[in-house]
Amino acid sequence: MHLGLIGYGNIARTLMGVLARENAAISRVSVVSLPEFADATRTALAQDFAGESAVYTDSAPLIQARPDLVVECAGHAAVQAHATAVLRAGIEVLIVSIGALADAALLDAVERAAAEGGTRITLPAGAIGGVDILSALRPSGIESVTYSGRKPPMAWSGTPAEDLLDLPALTREAVFFTGNARDAATQYPKNANVAATLALAGLGFEATQVRLIADPEVTRNIHEYTVRAGAANYTIRIEGNPSPDNPKTSVTTVYSVARAVLNRTRKVAI
Ligand SMILES: NC(=O)c1ccc[n+]([C@@H]2O[C@H](COP(=O)([O-])OP(=O)(O)OC[C@H]3O[C@@H](n4cnc5c(N)ncnc54)[C@H](O)[C@@H]3O)[C@@H](O)[C@H]2O)c1
């Protein structure tokens, strides 16, 4: 398989390690990097992957190289910059920065580009799990999806929570956001991915309820959600370890992306 990557940071590098350990049948890797990091990306990629590889600074040469799948793991701006061109060229894109799709115009643009290219967009479960049953239950009629995102106080630094709470001084849990997934994704874009994933799999951005919590009692990123639907009710709680190289990213995200890639290289996809 020829794997394309947009972004070569924490998720991409950890992914390459997982794929190597799993003996994934990857023959070639092509990466789009920001120009200022292209040399560092070449060095890192050469350390991580012994096969044929290339680093580009735009999506046009990536498209010419015709990877079998492109994994975006670079952030919301990269989805905006590259996803439509790659899709329109008929190459499947797995979008990790799912929160970008809270922008209705961008979601519409990528869907149209995929239709024009005769390909599809894949959204991995990312930091959470249980997205298979949520998506499957949709035709049975979903009544409610209620999500709580609980992280250590300092994991919310650099977000508007900083203006609402004295994060370093918190001694007990504080719920600082209650609202729908659209507002959560707009106000907390760096933490929008899980809310957006649940919204897209289930009830949509307006009807998916979100609570965001800073909790000094926890050391992991805790995602908990409850679904009420015609065919079943369920609650799931995931205590994700933060990535060593980027504590804002739960390391489960990398395994979820690795699963999607491995499923394309093996005879049994599960
Ligand atoms: N779906 C989920 O549950 C979930 C969970 C965690 C993170 N994410 C998303 O994954 C993204 C990546 O996470 P990470 O931990 O690897 O972050 P990171 O900051 O370690 O790596 C991102 C890399 O992308 C590069 N980059 C940024 N803009 C780019 C562009 N326009 N073109 C090419 N490269 C670009 C950066 O230079 C960096 O090397 C996050 O921004 C987040 O939106 C999704």
mmCIF file of C-alpha atoms and ligand atoms in Angstrom:
data_model
loop_
_atom_site.group_PDB
_atom_site.id
_atom_site.type_symbol
_atom_site.label_atom_id
_atom_site.label_comp_id
_atom_site.label_asym_id
_atom_site.label_seq_id
_atom_site.Cartn_x
_atom_site.Cartn_y
_atom_site.Cartn_z
ATOM 1 C CA MET A 1 0.000 0.000 0.000
ATOM 2 C CA HIS A 2 1.151 3.528 -0.808
ATOM 3 C CA LEU A 3 0.231 5.659 2.234
ATOM 4 C CA GLY A 4 -0.151 9.425 2.033
ATOM 5 C CA LEU A 5 0.061 11.558 5.168
ATOM 6 C CA ILE A 6 -0.806 15.218 5.644
ATOM 7 C CA GLY A 7 1.186 16.316 8.692
ATOM 8 C CA TYR A 8 4.071 14.491 10.298
ATOM 9 C CA GLY A 9 3.712 15.256 14.000
ATOM 10 C CA ASN A 10 2.778 13.183 17.025
ATOM 11 C CA ILE A 11 -0.028 11.100 15.450
ATOM 12 C CA ALA A 12 1.811 10.418 12.166
ATOM 13 C CA ARG A 13 5.106 9.422 13.768
ATOM 14 C CA THR A 14 3.455 7.216 16.391
ATOM 15 C CA LEU A 15 1.320 5.698 13.620
ATOM 16 C CA MET A 16 4.413 4.785 11.599
ATOM 17 C CA GLY A 17 5.798 3.020 14.713
ATOM 18 C CA VAL A 18 2.581 1.024 15.198
ATOM 19 C CA LEU A 19 2.439 0.070 11.500
ATOM 20 C CA ALA A 20 6.073 -1.120 11.615
ATOM 21 C CA ARG A 21 5.431 -3.220 14.750
ATOM 22 C CA GLU A 22 2.348 -4.732 13.088
ATOM 23 C CA ASN A 23 4.313 -5.544 9.894
ATOM 24 C CA ALA A 24 1.815 -3.569 7.830
ATOM 25 C CA ALA A 25 2.248 -4.019 4.088
ATOM 26 C CA ILE A 26 3.258 -0.406 3.384
ATOM 27 C CA SER A 27 5.544 -0.105 0.348
ATOM 28 C CA ARG A 28 5.709 3.657 0.042
ATOM 29 C CA VAL A 29 4.951 6.761 2.163
ATOM 30 C CA SER A 30 4.321 10.276 0.822
ATOM 31 C CA VAL A 31 3.983 13.179 3.260
ATOM 32 C CA VAL A 32 2.752 16.774 2.961
ATOM 33 C CA SER A 33 4.556 18.977 5.468
ATOM 34 C CA LEU A 34 4.557 22.701 6.154
ATOM 35 C CA PRO A 35 7.493 24.196 4.152
ATOM 36 C CA GLU A 36 9.337 25.313 7.288
ATOM 37 C CA PHE A 37 9.342 21.726 8.640
ATOM 38 C CA ALA A 38 10.084 19.893 5.375
ATOM 39 C CA ASP A 39 13.751 19.140 6.164
ATOM 40 C CA ALA A 40 12.967 17.997 9.712
ATOM 41 C CA THR A 41 10.141 15.841 8.308
ATOM 42 C CA ARG A 42 12.528 14.198 5.785
ATOM 43 C CA THR A 43 14.919 13.345 8.604
ATOM 44 C CA ALA A 44 12.149 11.991 10.849
ATOM 45 C CA LEU A 45 10.544 9.965 8.050
ATOM 46 C CA ALA A 46 13.891 8.407 7.104
ATOM 47 C CA GLN A 47 14.275 7.308 10.750
ATOM 48 C CA ASP A 48 10.752 5.873 10.901
ATOM 49 C CA PHE A 49 10.418 4.171 7.507
ATOM 50 C CA ALA A 50 13.018 2.281 5.471
ATOM 51 C CA GLY A 51 10.996 2.019 2.220
ATOM 52 C CA GLU A 52 10.480 4.502 -0.596
ATOM 53 C CA SER A 53 9.321 7.901 0.677
ATOM 54 C CA ALA A 54 8.858 11.531 -0.330
ATOM 55 C CA VAL A 55 8.089 14.789 1.460
ATOM 56 C CA TYR A 56 6.170 17.544 -0.335
ATOM 57 C CA THR A 57 5.032 20.978 0.752
ATOM 58 C CA ASP A 58 1.733 20.986 -1.134
ATOM 59 C CA SER A 59 -1.009 18.545 -2.032
ATOM 60 C CA ALA A 60 -0.495 18.821 -5.856
ATOM 61 C CA PRO A 61 2.635 16.591 -5.967
ATOM 62 C CA LEU A 62 1.040 14.268 -3.410
ATOM 63 C CA ILE A 63 -1.921 13.819 -5.781
ATOM 64 C CA GLN A 64 0.471 13.165 -8.695
ATOM 65 C CA ALA A 65 2.163 10.445 -6.630
ATOM 66 C CA ARG A 66 -1.292 8.694 -6.395
ATOM 67 C CA PRO A 67 -1.277 7.242 -2.866
ATOM 68 C CA ASP A 68 -3.950 4.612 -2.151
ATOM 69 C CA LEU A 69 -5.128 6.477 0.945
ATOM 70 C CA VAL A 70 -4.318 9.878 2.441
ATOM 71 C CA VAL A 71 -4.465 10.277 6.218
ATOM 72 C CA GLU A 72 -4.892 13.874 7.399
ATOM 73 C CA CYS A 73 -3.298 14.254 10.831
ATOM 74 C CA ALA A 74 -2.282 17.909 10.791
ATOM 75 C CA GLY A 75 -5.145 20.014 12.176
ATOM 76 C CA HIS A 76 -8.229 21.880 11.071
ATOM 77 C CA ALA A 77 -6.389 24.303 8.760
ATOM 78 C CA ALA A 78 -4.883 21.387 6.844
ATOM 79 C CA VAL A 79 -8.333 19.875 6.226
ATOM 80 C CA GLN A 80 -9.382 23.259 4.889
ATOM 81 C CA ALA A 81 -6.239 23.557 2.712
ATOM 82 C CA HIS A 82 -5.873 20.070 1.214
ATOM 83 C CA ALA A 83 -8.837 17.713 1.634
ATOM 84 C CA THR A 84 -11.018 18.884 -1.266
ATOM 85 C CA ALA A 85 -8.196 18.748 -3.853
ATOM 86 C CA VAL A 86 -7.159 15.226 -2.840
ATOM 87 C CA LEU A 87 -10.755 13.966 -2.832
ATOM 88 C CA ARG A 88 -11.570 15.597 -6.162
ATOM 89 C CA ALA A 89 -8.592 13.685 -7.613
ATOM 90 C CA GLY A 90 -10.316 10.448 -6.594
ATOM 91 C CA ILE A 91 -8.106 9.612 -3.594
ATOM 92 C CA GLU A 92 -9.768 8.523 -0.339
ATOM 93 C CA VAL A 93 -9.022 10.767 2.645
ATOM 94 C CA LEU A 94 -9.172 9.682 6.259
ATOM 95 C CA ILE A 95 -9.773 12.857 8.279
ATOM 96 C CA VAL A 96 -8.474 12.776 11.848
ATOM 97 C CA SER A 97 -9.184 16.449 12.625
ATOM 98 C CA ILE A 98 -12.918 15.742 12.523
ATOM 99 C CA GLY A 99 -13.770 18.900 14.458
ATOM 100 C CA ALA A 100 -13.037 20.854 11.270
ATOM 101 C CA LEU A 101 -16.269 19.388 9.867
ATOM 102 C CA ALA A 102 -18.325 21.394 12.397
ATOM 103 C CA ASP A 103 -17.929 24.078 9.718
ATOM 104 C CA ALA A 104 -21.021 23.229 7.625
ATOM 105 C CA ALA A 105 -19.555 24.833 4.477
ATOM 106 C CA LEU A 106 -16.379 22.732 4.733
ATOM 107 C CA LEU A 107 -18.367 19.535 5.342
ATOM 108 C CA ASP A 108 -20.446 20.298 2.265
ATOM 109 C CA ALA A 109 -17.298 21.067 0.211
ATOM 110 C CA VAL A 110 -15.511 17.817 1.112
ATOM 111 C CA GLU A 111 -18.663 15.772 0.481
ATOM 112 C CA ARG A 112 -19.066 17.354 -2.956
ATOM 113 C CA ALA A 113 -15.363 16.850 -3.726
ATOM 114 C CA ALA A 114 -15.617 13.148 -2.809
ATOM 115 C CA ALA A 115 -18.668 12.779 -5.050
ATOM 116 C CA GLU A 116 -16.844 14.494 -7.941
ATOM 117 C CA GLY A 117 -13.777 12.279 -7.436
ATOM 118 C CA GLY A 118 -15.824 9.092 -7.061
ATOM 119 C CA THR A 119 -14.189 8.380 -3.716
ATOM 120 C CA ARG A 120 -15.061 8.753 -0.031
ATOM 121 C CA ILE A 121 -14.106 10.371 3.239
ATOM 122 C CA THR A 122 -13.428 8.048 6.169
ATOM 123 C CA LEU A 123 -13.833 9.295 9.736
ATOM 124 C CA PRO A 124 -12.072 7.158 12.358
ATOM 125 C CA ALA A 125 -13.419 6.760 15.899
ATOM 126 C CA GLY A 126 -10.322 8.686 17.011
ATOM 127 C CA ALA A 127 -10.011 9.196 20.751
ATOM 128 C CA ILE A 128 -13.248 7.374 21.551
ATOM 129 C CA GLY A 129 -14.919 4.051 20.809
ATOM 130 C CA GLY A 130 -18.422 2.764 20.271
ATOM 131 C CA VAL A 131 -18.909 4.855 17.148
ATOM 132 C CA ASP A 132 -19.799 1.684 15.233
ATOM 133 C CA ILE A 133 -22.899 1.044 17.335
ATOM 134 C CA LEU A 134 -23.884 4.721 17.407
ATOM 135 C CA SER A 135 -23.732 4.944 13.625
ATOM 136 C CA ALA A 136 -25.453 1.539 13.267
ATOM 137 C CA LEU A 137 -28.331 2.540 15.565
ATOM 138 C CA ARG A 138 -29.161 5.655 13.582
ATOM 139 C CA PRO A 139 -31.830 3.977 11.427
ATOM 140 C CA SER A 140 -33.464 2.655 14.633
ATOM 141 C CA GLY A 141 -34.077 6.249 15.730
ATOM 142 C CA ILE A 142 -31.705 7.982 18.156
ATOM 143 C CA GLU A 143 -33.380 9.906 20.984
ATOM 144 C CA SER A 144 -30.347 11.443 22.691
ATOM 145 C CA VAL A 145 -26.543 11.505 22.766
ATOM 146 C CA THR A 146 -24.971 13.101 25.843
ATOM 147 C CA TYR A 147 -21.175 13.434 26.009
ATOM 148 C CA SER A 148 -18.855 14.531 28.841
ATOM 149 C CA GLY A 149 -15.213 15.351 28.174
ATOM 150 C CA ARG A 150 -13.182 15.368 31.398
ATOM 151 C CA LYS A 151 -9.502 16.291 31.427
ATOM 152 C CA PRO A 152 -6.917 17.448 33.983
ATOM 153 C CA PRO A 153 -7.193 21.239 34.431
ATOM 154 C CA MET A 154 -3.975 22.099 32.579
ATOM 155 C CA ALA A 155 -5.108 20.071 29.544
ATOM 156 C CA TRP A 156 -7.609 22.919 29.026
ATOM 157 C CA SER A 157 -4.912 25.612 28.960
ATOM 158 C CA GLY A 158 -4.946 27.643 25.772
ATOM 159 C CA THR A 159 -8.762 27.356 25.543
ATOM 160 C CA PRO A 160 -11.520 29.777 26.702
ATOM 161 C CA ALA A 161 -11.737 27.673 29.911
ATOM 162 C CA GLU A 162 -8.698 29.690 31.021
ATOM 163 C CA ASP A 163 -10.864 32.832 31.186
ATOM 164 C CA LEU A 164 -13.659 31.060 33.083
ATOM 165 C CA LEU A 165 -11.598 29.172 35.673
ATOM 166 C CA ASP A 166 -8.363 29.526 37.609
ATOM 167 C CA LEU A 167 -7.106 26.229 36.161
ATOM 168 C CA PRO A 168 -3.915 25.747 38.254
ATOM 169 C CA ALA A 169 -5.836 26.502 41.492
ATOM 170 C CA LEU A 170 -8.777 24.101 40.937
ATOM 171 C CA THR A 171 -9.313 21.702 43.848
ATOM 172 C CA ARG A 172 -12.525 20.044 42.585
ATOM 173 C CA GLU A 173 -14.177 19.351 39.245
ATOM 174 C CA ALA A 174 -15.635 22.303 37.357
ATOM 175 C CA VAL A 175 -18.103 22.039 34.472
ATOM 176 C CA PHE A 176 -17.246 25.052 32.330
ATOM 177 C CA PHE A 177 -19.251 24.275 29.163
ATOM 178 C CA THR A 178 -22.756 22.885 28.687
ATOM 179 C CA GLY A 179 -24.303 23.128 25.245
ATOM 180 C CA ASN A 180 -24.590 21.446 21.876
ATOM 181 C CA ALA A 181 -21.801 19.943 19.762
ATOM 182 C CA ARG A 182 -21.839 22.858 17.284
ATOM 183 C CA ASP A 183 -21.107 25.416 20.033
ATOM 184 C CA ALA A 184 -18.583 23.089 21.712
ATOM 185 C CA ALA A 185 -16.706 22.638 18.438
ATOM 186 C CA THR A 186 -16.796 26.355 17.644
ATOM 187 C CA GLN A 187 -15.757 27.597 21.093
ATOM 188 C CA TYR A 188 -13.244 24.805 21.824
ATOM 189 C CA PRO A 189 -11.855 23.920 18.366
ATOM 190 C CA LYS A 190 -8.749 22.208 19.776
ATOM 191 C CA ASN A 191 -11.026 19.810 21.679
ATOM 192 C CA ALA A 192 -13.787 19.569 19.077
ATOM 193 C CA ASN A 193 -12.898 16.227 17.535
ATOM 194 C CA VAL A 194 -14.825 13.907 19.848
ATOM 195 C CA ALA A 195 -17.975 16.063 19.975
ATOM 196 C CA ALA A 196 -17.895 16.341 16.182
ATOM 197 C CA THR A 197 -17.374 12.582 15.731
ATOM 198 C CA LEU A 198 -20.393 11.806 17.921
ATOM 199 C CA ALA A 199 -22.474 14.447 16.156
ATOM 200 C CA LEU A 200 -21.640 13.096 12.691
ATOM 201 C CA ALA A 201 -22.227 9.463 13.713
ATOM 202 C CA GLY A 202 -25.463 10.148 15.580
ATOM 203 C CA LEU A 203 -27.851 13.040 16.031
ATOM 204 C CA GLY A 204 -26.027 15.912 14.327
ATOM 205 C CA PHE A 205 -24.320 18.994 15.742
ATOM 206 C CA GLU A 206 -27.412 20.765 17.101
ATOM 207 C CA ALA A 207 -28.961 17.851 19.030
ATOM 208 C CA THR A 208 -25.795 16.274 20.491
ATOM 209 C CA GLN A 209 -25.353 17.486 24.082
ATOM 210 C CA VAL A 210 -21.862 18.224 25.422
ATOM 211 C CA ARG A 211 -20.372 18.953 28.852
ATOM 212 C CA LEU A 212 -16.702 19.880 29.245
ATOM 213 C CA ILE A 213 -15.092 19.421 32.646
ATOM 214 C CA ALA A 214 -11.761 20.356 34.233
ATOM 215 C CA ASP A 215 -11.035 17.839 36.994
ATOM 216 C CA PRO A 216 -7.926 17.882 39.227
ATOM 217 C CA GLU A 217 -8.749 14.306 40.340
ATOM 218 C CA VAL A 218 -7.962 12.780 36.919
ATOM 219 C CA THR A 219 -4.705 12.225 35.069
ATOM 220 C CA ARG A 220 -6.184 10.843 31.842
ATOM 221 C CA ASN A 221 -8.501 12.246 29.172
ATOM 222 C CA ILE A 222 -11.880 10.748 30.094
ATOM 223 C CA HIS A 223 -14.569 10.535 27.441
ATOM 224 C CA GLU A 224 -17.993 9.321 28.587
ATOM 225 C CA TYR A 225 -21.212 9.294 26.623
ATOM 226 C CA THR A 226 -24.714 7.882 26.822
ATOM 227 C CA VAL A 227 -26.894 7.003 23.854
ATOM 228 C CA ARG A 228 -30.630 6.364 23.940
ATOM 229 C CA ALA A 229 -31.955 4.838 20.729
ATOM 230 C CA GLY A 230 -34.830 2.726 19.461
ATOM 231 C CA ALA A 231 -32.790 -0.498 19.324
ATOM 232 C CA ALA A 232 -30.600 -0.043 22.431
ATOM 233 C CA ASN A 233 -29.324 2.249 25.131
ATOM 234 C CA TYR A 234 -25.642 2.305 26.064
ATOM 235 C CA THR A 235 -23.057 4.196 28.064
ATOM 236 C CA ILE A 236 -19.347 4.047 27.320
ATOM 237 C CA ARG A 237 -16.425 5.484 29.269
ATOM 238 C CA ILE A 238 -12.916 5.636 27.872
ATOM 239 C CA GLU A 239 -9.954 6.655 30.022
ATOM 240 C CA GLY A 240 -7.406 7.515 27.367
ATOM 241 C CA ASN A 241 -3.729 7.969 28.134
ATOM 242 C CA PRO A 242 -2.397 11.246 26.751
ATOM 243 C CA SER A 243 0.229 10.922 23.983
ATOM 244 C CA PRO A 244 3.712 11.407 25.453
ATOM 245 C CA ASP A 245 4.555 13.869 22.660
ATOM 246 C CA ASN A 246 1.238 15.790 22.713
ATOM 247 C CA PRO A 247 -0.849 15.504 25.918
ATOM 248 C CA LYS A 248 -3.844 17.074 24.141
ATOM 249 C CA THR A 249 -4.073 13.996 21.900
ATOM 250 C CA SER A 250 -5.264 10.733 23.482
ATOM 251 C CA VAL A 251 -2.984 7.973 22.256
ATOM 252 C CA THR A 252 -6.088 5.862 21.430
ATOM 253 C CA THR A 253 -6.464 8.158 18.410
ATOM 254 C CA VAL A 254 -3.275 6.740 16.889
ATOM 255 C CA TYR A 255 -4.470 3.149 17.356
ATOM 256 C CA SER A 256 -7.797 4.014 15.769
ATOM 257 C CA VAL A 257 -6.022 5.406 12.688
ATOM 258 C CA ALA A 258 -3.654 2.406 12.614
ATOM 259 C CA ARG A 259 -6.681 0.087 12.636
ATOM 260 C CA ALA A 260 -8.127 1.862 9.608
ATOM 261 C CA VAL A 261 -4.833 1.529 7.700
ATOM 262 C CA LEU A 262 -4.262 -2.097 8.772
ATOM 263 C CA ASN A 263 -7.802 -3.033 7.742
ATOM 264 C CA ARG A 264 -6.892 -1.938 4.219
ATOM 265 C CA THR A 265 -3.746 -4.083 4.141
ATOM 266 C CA ARG A 266 -5.187 -7.336 5.541
ATOM 267 C CA LYS A 267 -7.570 -9.955 4.257
ATOM 268 C CA VAL A 268 -9.893 -9.690 7.270
ATOM 269 C CA ALA A 269 -11.047 -6.188 8.154
ATOM 270 C CA ILE A 270 -12.376 -5.789 11.698
HETATM 271 N N1 LIG B 1 -10.367 12.515 16.012
HETATM 272 C C1 LIG B 1 -9.844 12.608 17.226
HETATM 273 O O1 LIG B 1 -10.375 12.056 18.200
HETATM 274 C C2 LIG B 1 -8.572 13.399 17.421
HETATM 275 C C3 LIG B 1 -7.864 13.261 18.620
HETATM 276 C C4 LIG B 1 -6.682 13.976 18.764
HETATM 277 C C5 LIG B 1 -6.220 14.826 17.761
HETATM 278 N N2 LIG B 1 -6.937 14.958 16.620
HETATM 279 C C6 LIG B 1 -6.489 15.872 15.536
HETATM 280 O O2 LIG B 1 -5.251 15.430 15.031
HETATM 281 C C7 LIG B 1 -4.431 16.573 14.735
HETATM 282 C C8 LIG B 1 -2.972 16.168 14.841
HETATM 283 O O3 LIG B 1 -2.649 15.764 16.171
HETATM 284 P P1 LIG B 1 -1.132 15.564 16.624
HETATM 285 O O4 LIG B 1 -1.169 15.135 18.051
HETATM 286 O O5 LIG B 1 -0.397 14.739 15.626
HETATM 287 O O6 LIG B 1 -0.605 17.079 16.528
HETATM 288 P P2 LIG B 1 0.905 17.600 16.284
HETATM 289 O O7 LIG B 1 0.859 19.070 16.542
HETATM 290 O O8 LIG B 1 1.882 16.763 17.050
HETATM 291 O O9 LIG B 1 1.186 17.328 14.714
HETATM 292 C C9 LIG B 1 0.555 18.026 13.683
HETATM 293 C C10 LIG B 1 1.574 18.163 12.542
HETATM 294 O O10 LIG B 1 0.919 18.684 11.391
HETATM 295 C C11 LIG B 1 1.740 19.690 10.803
HETATM 296 N N3 LIG B 1 0.888 20.619 10.063
HETATM 297 C C12 LIG B 1 0.101 21.605 10.554
HETATM 298 N N4 LIG B 1 -0.555 22.227 9.553
HETATM 299 C C13 LIG B 1 -0.184 21.620 8.405
HETATM 300 C C14 LIG B 1 -0.521 21.791 7.040
HETATM 301 N N5 LIG B 1 -1.367 22.749 6.645
HETATM 302 N N6 LIG B 1 0.051 20.965 6.122
HETATM 303 C C15 LIG B 1 0.900 19.991 6.490
HETATM 304 N N7 LIG B 1 1.275 19.784 7.783
HETATM 305 C C16 LIG B 1 0.737 20.586 8.718
HETATM 306 C C17 LIG B 1 2.484 20.317 11.956
HETATM 307 O O11 LIG B 1 3.681 20.918 11.500
HETATM 308 C C18 LIG B 1 2.736 19.101 12.864
HETATM 309 O O12 LIG B 1 3.941 18.462 12.523
HETATM 310 C C19 LIG B 1 -4.861 17.627 15.772
HETATM 311 O O13 LIG B 1 -4.703 18.910 15.245
HETATM 312 C C20 LIG B 1 -6.312 17.293 16.036
HETATM 313 O O14 LIG B 1 -7.176 18.142 15.312
HETATM 314 C C21 LIG B 1 -8.090 14.241 16.417
#
